[in-house]
mmCIF file of C-alpha atoms in Angstrom:
data_model
loop_
_atom_site.group_PDB
_atom_site.id
_atom_site.type_symbol
_atom_site.label_atom_id
_atom_site.label_comp_id
_atom_site.label_asym_id
_atom_site.label_seq_id
_atom_site.Cartn_x
_atom_site.Cartn_y
_atom_site.Cartn_z
ATOM 1 C CA MET A 1469 13.858 0.492 14.682
ATOM 2 C CA ARG A 1470 10.340 1.216 13.532
ATOM 3 C CA LYS A 1471 8.360 -2.038 13.461
ATOM 4 C CA SER A 1472 5.666 -2.943 10.935
ATOM 5 C CA ASN A 1473 2.338 -4.164 12.271
ATOM 6 C CA ILE A 1474 1.667 -5.625 8.843
ATOM 7 C CA ARG A 1475 4.869 -7.671 8.924
ATOM 8 C CA ALA A 1476 3.956 -8.911 12.404
ATOM 9 C CA LYS A 1477 0.498 -9.977 11.204
ATOM 10 C CA ILE A 1478 1.940 -11.764 8.155
ATOM 11 C CA THR A 1479 4.345 -13.654 10.424
ATOM 12 C CA ALA A 1480 1.470 -14.632 12.718
ATOM 13 C CA GLY A 1481 -0.771 -15.685 9.802
ATOM 14 C CA GLU A 1482 -3.276 -12.952 10.638
ATOM 15 C CA LYS A 1483 -4.736 -9.938 8.823
ATOM 16 C CA ALA A 1484 -3.793 -6.336 9.520
ATOM 17 C CA ILE A 1485 -6.764 -3.956 9.803
ATOM 18 C CA GLY A 1486 -6.294 -0.596 8.122
ATOM 19 C CA PHE A 1487 -7.848 2.704 7.137
ATOM 20 C CA GLY A 1488 -7.191 4.490 3.849
ATOM 21 C CA ILE A 1489 -7.614 8.065 2.643
ATOM 22 C CA THR A 1490 -6.883 10.055 -0.521
ATOM 23 C CA PHE A 1491 -6.319 13.471 1.090
ATOM 24 C CA PRO A 1492 -4.056 14.751 3.868
ATOM 25 C CA SER A 1493 -5.602 14.921 7.335
ATOM 26 C CA VAL A 1494 -3.464 14.453 10.417
ATOM 27 C CA GLU A 1495 -6.611 14.869 12.524
ATOM 28 C CA LEU A 1496 -8.311 11.952 10.839
ATOM 29 C CA PHE A 1497 -5.197 9.810 11.251
ATOM 30 C CA ASP A 1498 -5.110 10.825 14.895
ATOM 31 C CA ILE A 1499 -8.693 9.613 15.395
ATOM 32 C CA VAL A 1500 -7.989 6.362 13.558
ATOM 33 C CA GLY A 1501 -4.927 5.834 15.740
ATOM 34 C CA TYR A 1502 -6.965 6.186 18.913
ATOM 35 C CA LEU A 1503 -9.407 3.594 17.554
ATOM 36 C CA GLY A 1504 -6.604 1.047 17.377
ATOM 37 C CA PHE A 1505 -6.159 0.379 13.646
ATOM 38 C CA ASP A 1506 -3.039 -1.588 12.724
ATOM 39 C CA TYR A 1507 -2.115 0.587 9.777
ATOM 40 C CA ALA A 1508 -3.117 3.694 7.857
ATOM 41 C CA HIS A 1509 -2.792 3.934 4.097
ATOM 42 C CA LEU A 1510 -2.259 6.938 1.834
ATOM 43 C CA ASP A 1511 -3.507 6.675 -1.743
ATOM 44 C CA ALA A 1512 -0.841 8.896 -3.235
ATOM 45 C CA GLU A 1513 -1.535 7.685 -6.780
ATOM 46 C CA HIS A 1514 -4.950 9.335 -6.927
ATOM 47 C CA GLY A 1515 -4.666 11.559 -3.850
ATOM 48 C CA GLU A 1516 -3.278 15.054 -3.252
ATOM 49 C CA PHE A 1517 -0.367 14.454 -0.887
ATOM 50 C CA ASP A 1518 2.895 16.342 -0.991
ATOM 51 C CA PHE A 1519 5.931 15.004 0.834
ATOM 52 C CA GLY A 1520 5.403 17.336 3.771
ATOM 53 C CA ASP A 1521 1.921 15.843 4.192
ATOM 54 C CA VAL A 1522 3.341 12.318 4.020
ATOM 55 C CA GLU A 1523 5.917 13.053 6.701
ATOM 56 C CA ASP A 1524 3.369 14.677 9.032
ATOM 57 C CA MET A 1525 0.970 11.776 8.664
ATOM 58 C CA CYS A 1526 3.751 9.273 9.329
ATOM 59 C CA ARG A 1527 4.511 11.170 12.540
ATOM 60 C CA VAL A 1528 0.911 10.852 13.703
ATOM 61 C CA ALA A 1529 0.805 7.175 12.752
ATOM 62 C CA ASP A 1530 4.011 6.525 14.691
ATOM 63 C CA MET A 1531 2.563 8.287 17.719
ATOM 64 C CA HIS A 1532 -0.173 5.644 17.809
ATOM 65 C CA ASN A 1533 2.090 2.708 16.909
ATOM 66 C CA MET A 1534 0.195 2.510 13.613
ATOM 67 C CA THR A 1535 2.128 1.500 10.491
ATOM 68 C CA CYS A 1536 1.875 3.995 7.635
ATOM 69 C CA THR A 1537 1.773 2.711 4.045
ATOM 70 C CA ALA A 1538 1.234 4.325 0.650
ATOM 71 C CA ARG A 1539 0.165 3.519 -2.853
ATOM 72 C CA ILE A 1540 2.673 5.527 -4.836
ATOM 73 C CA PRO A 1541 2.055 7.354 -8.139
ATOM 74 C CA ASN A 1542 4.845 5.555 -10.024
ATOM 75 C CA ILE A 1543 7.725 3.143 -9.413
ATOM 76 C CA ASP A 1544 10.601 5.508 -10.183
ATOM 77 C CA ASN A 1545 13.469 4.960 -7.757
ATOM 78 C CA SER A 1546 13.343 8.595 -6.670
ATOM 79 C CA THR A 1547 9.613 8.397 -5.931
ATOM 80 C CA ILE A 1548 9.899 5.277 -3.784
ATOM 81 C CA LEU A 1549 12.967 6.695 -2.017
ATOM 82 C CA ARG A 1550 11.225 9.908 -1.018
ATOM 83 C CA PHE A 1551 8.200 8.082 0.386
ATOM 84 C CA LEU A 1552 10.397 5.728 2.410
ATOM 85 C CA ASP A 1553 12.590 8.579 3.621
ATOM 86 C CA ARG A 1554 9.479 10.256 5.084
ATOM 87 C CA GLY A 1555 8.747 7.179 7.224
ATOM 88 C CA ILE A 1556 6.487 5.022 5.034
ATOM 89 C CA MET A 1557 6.926 1.319 5.921
ATOM 90 C CA GLY A 1558 4.836 -0.286 3.202
ATOM 91 C CA ILE A 1559 4.629 0.416 -0.523
ATOM 92 C CA LEU A 1560 1.879 -0.592 -2.944
ATOM 93 C CA ALA A 1561 3.331 -0.335 -6.450
ATOM 94 C CA PRO A 1562 0.647 0.315 -9.110
ATOM 95 C CA HIS A 1563 0.386 -0.968 -12.690
ATOM 96 C CA ILE A 1564 2.908 -3.789 -12.481
ATOM 97 C CA SER A 1565 2.680 -5.721 -15.732
ATOM 98 C CA ASN A 1566 5.920 -7.690 -16.069
ATOM 99 C CA ARG A 1567 9.093 -8.926 -14.385
ATOM 100 C CA ASP A 1568 11.113 -5.784 -15.147
ATOM 101 C CA GLU A 1569 8.591 -3.503 -13.461
ATOM 102 C CA ALA A 1570 8.278 -5.823 -10.473
ATOM 103 C CA GLU A 1571 12.062 -5.964 -10.097
ATOM 104 C CA GLN A 1572 12.327 -2.192 -10.288
ATOM 105 C CA ALA A 1573 9.795 -1.738 -7.477
ATOM 106 C CA ALA A 1574 11.410 -4.453 -5.358
ATOM 107 C CA LYS A 1575 14.969 -3.176 -5.721
ATOM 108 C CA ALA A 1576 13.977 0.430 -4.993
ATOM 109 C CA SER A 1577 12.122 -0.598 -1.828
ATOM 110 C CA ARG A 1578 14.970 -2.221 0.115
ATOM 111 C CA TYR A 1579 18.630 -1.638 0.886
ATOM 112 C CA GLY A 1580 21.358 -3.935 -0.381
ATOM 113 C CA PRO A 1581 21.982 -6.769 -0.729
ATOM 114 C CA GLU A 1582 18.254 -7.339 -1.338
ATOM 115 C CA GLY A 1583 17.762 -4.028 -3.127
ATOM 116 C CA GLU A 1584 19.284 -0.742 -4.231
ATOM 117 C CA ARG A 1585 17.609 1.890 -2.021
ATOM 118 C CA SER A 1586 19.838 4.863 -1.360
ATOM 119 C CA PHE A 1587 20.866 5.375 2.279
ATOM 120 C CA GLY A 1588 20.129 8.741 3.874
ATOM 121 C CA THR A 1589 19.522 10.224 7.317
ATOM 122 C CA GLY A 1590 16.060 11.752 6.980
ATOM 123 C CA ARG A 1591 13.066 11.094 9.168
ATOM 124 C CA GLY A 1592 12.586 7.572 7.801
ATOM 125 C CA ARG A 1593 16.067 6.751 9.148
ATOM 126 C CA ASP A 1594 15.322 8.461 12.497
ATOM 127 C CA TYR A 1595 17.646 11.300 11.403
ATOM 128 C CA GLY A 1596 20.649 9.011 11.630
ATOM 129 C CA LEU A 1597 20.122 8.240 15.319
ATOM 130 C CA GLY A 1598 19.771 4.843 16.965
ATOM 131 C CA LYS A 1599 21.047 1.676 15.363
ATOM 132 C CA PRO A 1600 24.283 1.604 13.311
ATOM 133 C CA PRO A 1601 23.662 1.826 9.540
ATOM 134 C CA ALA A 1602 24.230 -1.863 8.712
ATOM 135 C CA GLU A 1603 21.948 -3.007 11.537
ATOM 136 C CA TYR A 1604 19.295 -0.473 10.607
ATOM 137 C CA MET A 1605 19.373 -1.436 6.923
ATOM 138 C CA ALA A 1606 18.949 -5.144 7.664
ATOM 139 C CA GLY A 1607 16.124 -4.395 10.101
ATOM 140 C CA PHE A 1608 14.339 -2.153 7.632
ATOM 141 C CA ASN A 1609 14.586 -4.749 4.873
ATOM 142 C CA HIS A 1610 12.803 -7.225 7.138
ATOM 143 C CA GLU A 1611 10.053 -4.838 8.297
ATOM 144 C CA MET A 1612 9.324 -3.291 4.893
ATOM 145 C CA VAL A 1613 6.245 -4.712 3.126
ATOM 146 C CA LEU A 1614 5.865 -4.457 -0.659
ATOM 147 C CA GLY A 1615 2.707 -5.152 -2.616
ATOM 148 C CA VAL A 1616 2.367 -4.989 -6.398
ATOM 149 C CA GLN A 1617 -0.867 -4.208 -8.156
ATOM 150 C CA ILE A 1618 -2.058 -6.148 -11.194
ATOM 151 C CA GLU A 1619 -4.128 -3.780 -13.327
ATOM 152 C CA THR A 1620 -3.550 -4.845 -16.940
ATOM 153 C CA ALA A 1621 -4.145 -7.797 -19.203
ATOM 154 C CA GLU A 1622 -0.354 -8.093 -19.529
ATOM 155 C CA GLY A 1623 -0.028 -8.331 -15.760
ATOM 156 C CA VAL A 1624 -2.527 -11.182 -15.676
ATOM 157 C CA GLU A 1625 -0.712 -12.963 -18.492
ATOM 158 C CA LYS A 1626 2.718 -12.515 -16.888
ATOM 159 C CA ILE A 1627 1.829 -13.165 -13.245
ATOM 160 C CA ASP A 1628 4.127 -16.208 -13.110
ATOM 161 C CA GLU A 1629 7.214 -14.164 -14.016
ATOM 162 C CA ILE A 1630 6.169 -11.417 -11.591
ATOM 163 C CA LEU A 1631 6.005 -14.024 -8.819
ATOM 164 C CA GLU A 1632 9.583 -15.032 -9.535
ATOM 165 C CA VAL A 1633 10.800 -11.646 -8.290
ATOM 166 C CA ASP A 1634 12.206 -11.670 -4.756
ATOM 167 C CA GLY A 1635 10.964 -9.101 -2.264
ATOM 168 C CA ILE A 1636 7.274 -9.011 -3.181
ATOM 169 C CA ASP A 1637 5.120 -9.704 -0.140
ATOM 170 C CA TYR A 1638 1.660 -9.731 -1.703
ATOM 171 C CA ILE A 1639 -0.281 -9.257 -4.929
ATOM 172 C CA ALA A 1640 -3.190 -6.819 -5.205
ATOM 173 C CA PHE A 1641 -5.661 -5.915 -7.949
ATOM 174 C CA GLY A 1642 -6.799 -2.690 -9.538
ATOM 175 C CA PRO A 1643 -10.178 -4.003 -10.759
ATOM 176 C CA ALA A 1644 -11.340 -0.821 -12.511
ATOM 177 C CA ASP A 1645 -8.161 -0.403 -14.538
ATOM 178 C CA LEU A 1646 -8.000 -4.125 -15.209
ATOM 179 C CA ALA A 1647 -11.548 -3.945 -16.584
ATOM 180 C CA GLN A 1648 -10.459 -1.169 -18.950
ATOM 181 C CA SER A 1649 -7.409 -3.099 -20.040
ATOM 182 C CA ILE A 1650 -9.373 -6.185 -21.047
ATOM 183 C CA GLY A 1651 -12.111 -4.272 -22.839
ATOM 184 C CA HIS A 1652 -14.804 -3.658 -20.222
ATOM 185 C CA PRO A 1653 -14.360 -0.047 -19.045
ATOM 186 C CA GLY A 1654 -16.511 0.796 -16.054
ATOM 187 C CA ASP A 1655 -17.524 -2.817 -15.458
ATOM 188 C CA ALA A 1656 -15.191 -4.258 -12.853
ATOM 189 C CA GLY A 1657 -17.765 -6.925 -12.081
ATOM 190 C CA HIS A 1658 -17.820 -8.308 -15.635
ATOM 191 C CA PRO A 1659 -17.344 -12.093 -15.774
ATOM 192 C CA ASP A 1660 -14.170 -11.672 -17.849
ATOM 193 C CA VAL A 1661 -12.678 -9.447 -15.140
ATOM 194 C CA GLU A 1662 -13.694 -11.833 -12.376
ATOM 195 C CA ALA A 1663 -12.228 -14.749 -14.325
ATOM 196 C CA ALA A 1664 -8.948 -12.884 -14.873
ATOM 197 C CA MET A 1665 -8.627 -12.090 -11.176
ATOM 198 C CA GLU A 1666 -9.479 -15.638 -10.155
ATOM 199 C CA SER A 1667 -6.804 -16.980 -12.482
ATOM 200 C CA VAL A 1668 -4.264 -14.704 -10.795
ATOM 201 C CA ARG A 1669 -5.382 -15.809 -7.320
ATOM 202 C CA LYS A 1670 -4.916 -19.453 -8.273
ATOM 203 C CA ARG A 1671 -1.415 -18.847 -9.650
ATOM 204 C CA VAL A 1672 -0.401 -16.770 -6.638
ATOM 205 C CA ARG A 1673 -1.656 -19.196 -4.019
ATOM 206 C CA GLY A 1674 -0.466 -22.166 -6.038
ATOM 207 C CA ALA A 1675 3.024 -20.679 -5.804
ATOM 208 C CA GLY A 1676 2.671 -20.391 -2.032
ATOM 209 C CA ARG A 1677 2.413 -16.596 -2.186
ATOM 210 C CA LEU A 1678 -0.084 -14.135 -0.724
ATOM 211 C CA MET A 1679 -2.876 -11.976 -2.081
ATOM 212 C CA SER A 1680 -3.687 -8.647 -0.436
ATOM 213 C CA GLU A 1681 -6.888 -10.142 1.000
ATOM 214 C CA ASP A 1682 -4.747 -12.740 2.778
ATOM 215 C CA VAL A 1683 -2.692 -10.013 4.426
ATOM 216 C CA MET A 1684 -4.926 -7.029 5.152
ATOM 217 C CA ASP A 1685 -8.416 -5.608 5.285
ATOM 218 C CA ALA A 1686 -8.926 -1.857 4.960
ATOM 219 C CA MET A 1687 -11.742 0.678 5.168
ATOM 220 C CA ASN A 1688 -11.417 3.317 2.447
ATOM 221 C CA PHE A 1689 -12.752 6.642 3.725
ATOM 222 C CA VAL A 1690 -13.668 8.022 0.298
ATOM 223 C CA MET A 1691 -15.584 4.864 -0.642
ATOM 224 C CA TRP A 1692 -17.276 4.567 2.765
ATOM 225 C CA MET A 1693 -18.142 8.119 3.803
ATOM 226 C CA PRO A 1694 -20.008 9.579 0.765
ATOM 227 C CA PRO A 1695 -22.705 6.842 0.681
ATOM 228 C CA LEU A 1696 -23.165 7.239 4.438
ATOM 229 C CA LEU A 1697 -23.570 11.004 4.098
ATOM 230 C CA GLU A 1698 -25.913 10.568 1.136
ATOM 231 C CA GLN A 1699 -28.136 8.235 3.169
ATOM 232 C CA TRP A 1700 -28.087 10.568 6.168
ATOM 233 C CA LEU A 1701 -29.043 13.542 3.985
ATOM 234 C CA GLU A 1702 -31.893 11.583 2.381
ATOM 235 C CA ASN A 1703 -33.223 10.575 5.801
ATOM 236 C CA ALA A 1704 -32.896 14.122 7.155
ATOM 237 C CA ARG A 1705 -34.775 15.598 4.192
ATOM 238 C CA SER A 1706 -37.539 13.008 4.392
ATOM 239 C CA SER A 1707 -38.094 13.686 8.094
ATOM 240 C CA SER A 1708 -38.029 17.475 7.838
#
């Protein structure tokens, strides 16, 4: 049974340390694995991954005992199923604005009785080897970690009903899209956006639930590497 480092950290009251990318690179995942990260995250909403890429990157992550997670492009049952069947152990569901959407993501992410995920024998199920189906399904339901992303004014307004849905492990933000939704495109730092996010944090923690920042901390390669390269290039040009 594949274990989730994120689930283990949640249980211990600690944060999982991760690394995220928006393009397929098994070599980069290999390096990150040797460095000892707890998890590696694929941004498959904005990235360019096909399912072959996802499966290969899950293989590399498993080789290093590194949990592989993904932000998915949509919450269709078939989309979530195919990511999980490749070996993904954590799903971040984008653009969750109400109870119905939260329930859809939650039910698609786990087997019964908690959910409605279809049972298959692909790589995510270790090709049908190992534990008997019922034991595997119960184990997977425990290890699986689901986050939902609040990115709209409706999501902020309806956070209480979203929190009533079973199977959600943490709440995350999409600040840029939230800024657009409440009338401040391109200004994720606007006071109205900050106030909206703080109101969500208070409701979440007041309900005894977790925010993403309570659960994990991740370095995003695309956000981190370009500024570093830009600074290096500026220094190299100035010294030449």
